Amino acid sequence: MQQLLGILIVLGSVFGGFFMMGGVFHQIWQPIELFVIAGAGLGAIVIGNPPHVLKEMMTQLKKIVVRKKYDSEFQRQLLLLMYELLQLAAGGLKALDAHVEAPKDSPLFQRYPLVLEEPKLLAFIVDNFRLMAMGKINAHELEGVLEQELEAIHEELNQPAKSIGKIGEAMPGFGILAAVLGIVITMNTVSEGATSGEIAEHVGAAMVGTFIGIFLCYGVLDPIANVMKQLVNQEASNKECVKVVLVTHVAGKPPLLAIDAGRRLVPLNIKPSFAQLERWITELEGGDSEPETTSRRGGGRAKAA
């Protein structure tokens, strides 16, 4: 809805101002110019990107159209899923095998459908629980491995936004290209004896190409690239949360403290308080006794420690 509102504002401001100045629709409706510019831009994207980047680009563009918000309910499910996994891991990492090998079939994961809908995040979670189950790894080693993995993931997921941004920067150039082609046609009409009015009409049509290129750059592609970067950063914050939880757990902290460490990396607009996190865990465990809450504040349950 927000993106649709923004598009309406841009279109209303640009074309509304044009019509208010006395412009008419047929003066700026130049489908051939649009075909040249958009086709050249699309071709440049195909030339400059491998198939997996193009596929990821389409995925991210779909997310912009149907934008999924990472709200407090998503964070609740993510944190509680990690808590339950850590509780199982306290009894031995082998106990997790049945869940991490087939997460979509696991009753534990099925209780958290919003996490299951995020394949990249889900893969990051199960892969790193497998890593911990394969052998002993200390917190420092795990943190180094996860930081490198997250950096590689972030760089790869940012490639579509970078490509869209570069094509956006090239759009004014493609607009000039279309305008030059229009001027070439205009010069041909001059040699054929065109009147001054016809020449002016052809020149005006050619200049529309420059307008289209600039408009696509600053009014369409640059905002799209920015939204794609924001989506990637939101996904990265969820993986950072998981990373901190795992590193804190491997460092020997009880599950509640590990989950709280991850909670601190949740974006401020949806970040739950520590009291709210405790309430979620209490509801999960089916208890609401004050002694248990007090015990958690003192460092977690004895079994987890």
Tab-separated table of C-alpha atoms in Angstrom:
chain	number	residue	atom	x	y	z
A	1	MET	CA	0.000	0.000	0.000
A	2	GLN	CA	2.801	2.425	0.863
A	3	GLN	CA	4.576	1.771	-2.450
A	4	LEU	CA	1.301	2.270	-4.353
A	5	LEU	CA	0.743	5.587	-2.575
A	6	GLY	CA	4.279	6.678	-3.438
A	7	ILE	CA	3.768	5.782	-7.120
A	8	LEU	CA	0.538	7.798	-7.225
A	9	ILE	CA	2.295	10.797	-5.661
A	10	VAL	CA	5.137	10.659	-8.199
A	11	LEU	CA	2.830	10.232	-11.187
A	12	GLY	CA	0.411	12.872	-9.945
A	13	SER	CA	3.177	15.402	-9.313
A	14	VAL	CA	5.056	14.909	-12.591
A	15	PHE	CA	2.222	14.440	-15.059
A	16	GLY	CA	-0.240	16.592	-13.128
A	17	GLY	CA	2.228	19.466	-13.304
A	18	PHE	CA	2.723	18.846	-17.025
A	19	PHE	CA	-1.008	19.018	-17.709
A	20	MET	CA	-1.385	22.098	-15.492
A	21	MET	CA	1.195	23.860	-17.665
A	22	GLY	CA	-0.959	23.196	-20.718
A	23	GLY	CA	0.558	19.929	-21.915
A	24	VAL	CA	-1.539	17.290	-23.643
A	25	PHE	CA	-1.279	13.537	-23.385
A	26	HIS	CA	-0.272	12.745	-26.963
A	27	GLN	CA	2.808	14.953	-26.627
A	28	ILE	CA	4.422	12.643	-24.070
A	29	TRP	CA	2.911	9.348	-25.206
A	30	GLN	CA	5.744	8.011	-27.321
A	31	PRO	CA	5.554	4.205	-27.109
A	32	ILE	CA	8.471	3.670	-29.502
A	33	GLU	CA	10.748	5.800	-27.325
A	34	LEU	CA	9.605	3.868	-24.253
A	35	PHE	CA	10.201	0.578	-26.068
A	36	VAL	CA	13.767	1.593	-27.000
A	37	ILE	CA	14.687	2.755	-23.482
A	38	ALA	CA	13.001	-0.022	-21.504
A	39	GLY	CA	14.218	-2.700	-23.924
A	40	ALA	CA	17.801	-1.446	-23.765
A	41	GLY	CA	17.656	-1.378	-19.954
A	42	LEU	CA	16.207	-4.891	-19.754
A	43	GLY	CA	18.801	-6.202	-22.174
A	44	ALA	CA	21.586	-4.603	-20.126
A	45	ILE	CA	20.295	-6.337	-16.984
A	46	VAL	CA	20.282	-9.718	-18.765
A	47	ILE	CA	23.765	-9.160	-20.158
A	48	GLY	CA	25.271	-8.009	-16.873
A	49	ASN	CA	23.921	-10.623	-14.445
A	50	PRO	CA	24.181	-14.416	-14.112
A	51	PRO	CA	20.957	-16.466	-13.982
A	52	HIS	CA	20.900	-16.872	-10.191
A	53	VAL	CA	21.063	-13.076	-9.709
A	54	LEU	CA	18.226	-12.592	-12.199
A	55	LYS	CA	16.165	-15.194	-10.337
A	56	GLU	CA	16.822	-13.506	-6.994
A	57	MET	CA	15.961	-10.156	-8.576
A	58	MET	CA	12.542	-11.465	-9.601
A	59	THR	CA	12.001	-12.861	-6.104
A	60	GLN	CA	12.804	-9.522	-4.493
A	61	LEU	CA	10.625	-7.604	-6.955
A	62	LYS	CA	7.709	-9.880	-6.049
A	63	LYS	CA	8.337	-9.132	-2.376
A	64	ILE	CA	8.068	-5.428	-3.144
A	65	VAL	CA	4.677	-5.933	-4.787
A	66	VAL	CA	3.440	-8.155	-1.954
A	67	ARG	CA	5.614	-6.786	0.806
A	68	LYS	CA	5.800	-8.957	3.915
A	69	LYS	CA	6.233	-7.100	7.166
A	70	TYR	CA	8.424	-8.560	9.863
A	71	ASP	CA	6.126	-7.660	12.741
A	72	SER	CA	6.139	-8.542	16.421
A	73	GLU	CA	4.371	-11.857	15.728
A	74	PHE	CA	7.173	-12.928	13.382
A	75	GLN	CA	9.773	-12.027	16.012
A	76	ARG	CA	7.800	-13.916	18.655
A	77	GLN	CA	7.781	-17.053	16.513
A	78	LEU	CA	11.477	-16.744	15.661
A	79	LEU	CA	12.588	-16.249	19.257
A	80	LEU	CA	10.363	-19.026	20.609
A	81	LEU	CA	11.536	-21.422	17.893
A	82	MET	CA	15.145	-20.739	18.851
A	83	TYR	CA	14.261	-21.189	22.522
A	84	GLU	CA	12.682	-24.591	21.909
A	85	LEU	CA	15.631	-25.689	19.775
A	86	LEU	CA	18.060	-24.659	22.506
A	87	GLN	CA	16.004	-26.516	25.090
A	88	LEU	CA	16.263	-29.658	22.973
A	89	ALA	CA	19.966	-29.063	22.418
A	90	ALA	CA	20.478	-28.966	26.197
A	91	GLY	CA	19.657	-32.673	26.190
A	92	GLY	CA	22.194	-33.359	23.456
A	93	LEU	CA	22.444	-31.997	19.942
A	94	LYS	CA	21.573	-35.419	18.513
A	95	ALA	CA	18.039	-34.843	19.782
A	96	LEU	CA	17.707	-32.159	17.103
A	97	ASP	CA	18.426	-34.477	14.175
A	98	ALA	CA	14.810	-35.359	13.484
A	99	HIS	CA	13.873	-31.677	13.394
A	100	VAL	CA	16.739	-30.081	11.461
A	101	GLU	CA	16.936	-32.817	8.815
A	102	ALA	CA	13.325	-32.255	7.708
A	103	PRO	CA	12.130	-28.988	9.291
A	104	LYS	CA	8.962	-28.734	7.215
A	105	ASP	CA	7.854	-32.128	8.540
A	106	SER	CA	8.846	-31.369	12.126
A	107	PRO	CA	5.986	-30.706	14.587
A	108	LEU	CA	8.276	-28.257	16.368
A	109	PHE	CA	8.884	-26.124	13.261
A	110	GLN	CA	5.258	-26.410	12.183
A	111	ARG	CA	4.255	-24.469	15.294
A	112	TYR	CA	6.048	-21.479	13.775
A	113	PRO	CA	4.651	-21.105	10.225
A	114	LEU	CA	5.978	-17.573	9.668
A	115	VAL	CA	9.540	-18.850	10.021
A	116	LEU	CA	8.809	-21.767	7.696
A	117	GLU	CA	7.750	-19.237	5.058
A	118	GLU	CA	11.291	-17.802	5.016
A	119	PRO	CA	13.406	-20.452	3.212
A	120	LYS	CA	16.737	-18.597	3.501
A	121	LEU	CA	16.323	-17.981	7.224
A	122	LEU	CA	15.148	-21.552	7.769
A	123	ALA	CA	18.170	-22.937	5.921
A	124	PHE	CA	20.485	-20.722	7.990
A	125	ILE	CA	18.986	-22.040	11.238
A	126	VAL	CA	19.065	-25.748	10.410
A	127	ASP	CA	22.495	-25.636	8.746
A	128	ASN	CA	24.113	-24.123	11.801
A	129	PHE	CA	22.432	-26.488	14.240
A	130	ARG	CA	23.836	-29.282	12.055
A	131	LEU	CA	27.243	-27.613	12.297
A	132	MET	CA	27.084	-27.621	16.081
A	133	ALA	CA	25.925	-31.238	16.107
A	134	MET	CA	28.846	-32.400	13.950
A	135	GLY	CA	31.436	-31.733	16.626
A	136	LYS	CA	32.644	-29.424	19.337
A	137	ILE	CA	33.070	-25.810	18.316
A	138	ASN	CA	33.734	-22.941	20.672
A	139	ALA	CA	31.931	-19.612	20.648
A	140	HIS	CA	34.804	-17.717	19.025
A	141	GLU	CA	35.111	-20.199	16.161
A	142	LEU	CA	31.359	-20.295	15.608
A	143	GLU	CA	31.116	-16.506	15.593
A	144	GLY	CA	33.866	-16.285	12.972
A	145	VAL	CA	32.199	-18.878	10.754
A	146	LEU	CA	28.789	-17.215	11.011
A	147	GLU	CA	30.133	-13.730	10.359
A	148	GLN	CA	31.785	-14.912	7.156
A	149	GLU	CA	28.636	-16.733	6.081
A	150	LEU	CA	26.427	-13.720	6.774
A	151	GLU	CA	28.786	-11.429	4.907
A	152	ALA	CA	28.702	-13.740	1.873
A	153	ILE	CA	24.895	-14.036	2.018
A	154	HIS	CA	24.442	-10.288	2.390
A	155	GLU	CA	26.754	-9.545	-0.530
A	156	GLU	CA	24.944	-12.019	-2.785
A	157	LEU	CA	21.462	-10.808	-1.851
A	158	ASN	CA	22.494	-7.202	-2.472
A	159	GLN	CA	23.542	-7.929	-6.064
A	160	PRO	CA	20.015	-7.450	-7.527
A	161	ALA	CA	19.655	-4.040	-5.856
A	162	LYS	CA	23.099	-2.999	-7.094
A	163	SER	CA	22.200	-4.089	-10.628
A	164	ILE	CA	18.894	-2.218	-10.572
A	165	GLY	CA	20.713	0.847	-9.234
A	166	LYS	CA	23.335	0.730	-12.008
A	167	ILE	CA	20.676	0.360	-14.698
A	168	GLY	CA	18.820	3.268	-13.105
A	169	GLU	CA	21.958	5.388	-13.415
A	170	ALA	CA	22.187	4.371	-17.083
A	171	MET	CA	18.576	5.292	-17.889
A	172	PRO	CA	19.292	8.966	-18.718
A	173	GLY	CA	21.914	7.712	-21.170
A	174	PHE	CA	19.402	5.369	-22.782
A	175	GLY	CA	16.997	8.322	-22.921
A	176	ILE	CA	19.599	10.372	-24.783
A	177	LEU	CA	20.106	7.407	-27.115
A	178	ALA	CA	16.397	7.376	-27.941
A	179	ALA	CA	16.413	11.162	-28.358
A	180	VAL	CA	19.332	10.976	-30.796
A	181	LEU	CA	17.470	8.406	-32.857
A	182	GLY	CA	14.490	10.760	-32.890
A	183	ILE	CA	16.679	13.650	-34.080
A	184	VAL	CA	18.047	11.437	-36.865
A	185	ILE	CA	14.486	10.804	-38.028
A	186	THR	CA	13.760	14.530	-37.756
A	187	MET	CA	16.712	15.356	-39.990
A	188	ASN	CA	15.359	12.923	-42.567
A	189	THR	CA	12.016	14.733	-42.558
A	190	VAL	CA	13.853	18.022	-43.139
A	191	SER	CA	15.458	16.599	-46.261
A	192	GLU	CA	12.011	15.520	-47.423
A	193	GLY	CA	10.696	19.060	-47.136
A	194	ALA	CA	8.898	18.936	-43.791
A	195	THR	CA	7.326	22.164	-42.526
A	196	SER	CA	8.590	23.961	-39.423
A	197	GLY	CA	5.574	22.709	-37.484
A	198	GLU	CA	6.292	19.086	-38.402
A	199	ILE	CA	9.953	19.506	-37.500
A	200	ALA	CA	9.033	20.984	-34.113
A	201	GLU	CA	6.685	18.056	-33.461
A	202	HIS	CA	9.418	15.516	-34.268
A	203	VAL	CA	11.956	17.325	-32.077
A	204	GLY	CA	9.471	17.420	-29.193
A	205	ALA	CA	8.836	13.685	-29.585
A	206	ALA	CA	12.579	13.030	-29.574
A	207	MET	CA	13.047	15.044	-26.357
A	208	VAL	CA	10.447	12.836	-24.668
A	209	GLY	CA	13.092	10.087	-24.740
A	210	THR	CA	15.345	12.135	-22.462
A	211	PHE	CA	12.388	12.765	-20.147
A	212	ILE	CA	11.533	9.050	-19.978
A	213	GLY	CA	15.123	8.109	-19.172
A	214	ILE	CA	15.401	10.639	-16.337
A	215	PHE	CA	11.959	9.724	-14.997
A	216	LEU	CA	12.733	5.990	-14.954
A	217	CYS	CA	16.047	6.680	-13.213
A	218	TYR	CA	14.900	8.895	-10.334
A	219	GLY	CA	11.199	8.117	-10.178
A	220	VAL	CA	11.177	4.326	-10.630
A	221	LEU	CA	14.416	2.354	-10.565
A	222	ASP	CA	16.303	4.246	-7.857
A	223	PRO	CA	13.404	3.902	-5.352
A	224	ILE	CA	13.010	0.213	-6.286
A	225	ALA	CA	16.721	-0.422	-5.644
A	226	ASN	CA	16.416	1.327	-2.272
A	227	VAL	CA	13.429	-0.796	-1.234
A	228	MET	CA	15.283	-3.962	-2.273
A	229	LYS	CA	18.239	-2.963	-0.073
A	230	GLN	CA	15.884	-2.417	2.855
A	231	LEU	CA	14.308	-5.853	2.355
A	232	VAL	CA	17.753	-7.482	2.312
A	233	ASN	CA	18.744	-5.587	5.474
A	234	GLN	CA	15.568	-6.747	7.232
A	235	GLU	CA	16.313	-10.352	6.336
A	236	ALA	CA	19.914	-9.870	7.465
A	237	SER	CA	18.777	-8.605	10.879
A	238	ASN	CA	16.836	-11.843	11.410
A	239	LYS	CA	19.924	-13.909	10.598
A	240	GLU	CA	22.046	-11.719	12.878
A	241	CYS	CA	19.562	-12.436	15.660
A	242	VAL	CA	19.949	-16.193	15.088
A	243	LYS	CA	23.733	-15.862	14.980
A	244	VAL	CA	23.905	-14.095	18.339
A	245	VAL	CA	21.573	-16.671	19.918
A	246	LEU	CA	23.745	-19.561	18.718
A	247	VAL	CA	27.041	-17.949	19.738
A	248	THR	CA	25.692	-17.080	23.182
A	249	HIS	CA	24.407	-20.633	23.616
A	250	VAL	CA	27.749	-22.169	22.622
A	251	ALA	CA	29.437	-19.821	25.099
A	252	GLY	CA	27.588	-21.710	27.838
A	253	LYS	CA	24.753	-19.307	28.645
A	254	PRO	CA	21.276	-20.649	29.514
A	255	PRO	CA	18.579	-20.571	26.806
A	256	LEU	CA	16.769	-17.516	28.175
A	257	LEU	CA	19.913	-15.398	28.188
A	258	ALA	CA	20.813	-16.622	24.699
A	259	ILE	CA	17.363	-15.683	23.403
A	260	ASP	CA	17.567	-12.304	25.126
A	261	ALA	CA	20.896	-11.655	23.407
A	262	GLY	CA	19.145	-12.227	20.077
A	263	ARG	CA	16.202	-10.049	21.114
A	264	ARG	CA	18.545	-7.085	21.447
A	265	LEU	CA	19.238	-7.175	17.694
A	266	VAL	CA	15.563	-6.950	16.714
A	267	PRO	CA	14.737	-3.612	14.992
A	268	LEU	CA	13.509	-1.008	17.478
A	269	ASN	CA	10.043	-0.606	15.945
A	270	ILE	CA	9.177	-4.279	16.644
A	271	LYS	CA	11.627	-5.083	19.445
A	272	PRO	CA	9.897	-6.873	22.364
A	273	SER	CA	10.812	-5.987	25.920
A	274	PHE	CA	12.542	-8.512	28.170
A	275	ALA	CA	9.332	-8.794	30.225
A	276	GLN	CA	7.376	-9.569	27.068
A	277	LEU	CA	9.925	-12.208	26.095
A	278	GLU	CA	9.565	-13.801	29.529
A	279	ARG	CA	5.789	-13.785	29.162
A	280	TRP	CA	6.012	-15.521	25.786
A	281	ILE	CA	8.254	-18.228	27.213
A	282	THR	CA	6.012	-18.654	30.268
A	283	GLU	CA	2.982	-19.097	28.004
A	284	LEU	CA	4.958	-21.561	25.876
A	285	GLU	CA	5.808	-23.684	28.893
A	286	GLY	CA	2.275	-23.470	30.253
A	287	GLY	CA	3.261	-21.957	33.577
A	288	ASP	CA	2.758	-18.576	35.150
A	289	SER	CA	4.259	-18.986	38.598
A	290	GLU	CA	6.293	-16.115	40.016
A	291	PRO	CA	9.086	-18.326	41.410
A	292	GLU	CA	9.883	-19.649	37.919
A	293	THR	CA	10.022	-16.118	36.504
A	294	THR	CA	12.289	-15.032	39.335
A	295	SER	CA	14.526	-18.051	38.723
A	296	ARG	CA	14.874	-17.099	35.029
A	297	ARG	CA	15.890	-13.581	35.959
A	298	GLY	CA	18.596	-15.084	38.063
A	299	GLY	CA	20.179	-16.815	35.072
A	300	GLY	CA	17.828	-19.416	33.629
A	301	ARG	CA	16.596	-22.832	34.657
A	302	ALA	CA	18.998	-25.207	36.312
A	303	LYS	CA	18.605	-27.747	33.518
A	304	ALA	CA	19.593	-25.165	30.891
A	305	ALA	CA	22.593	-23.977	32.900
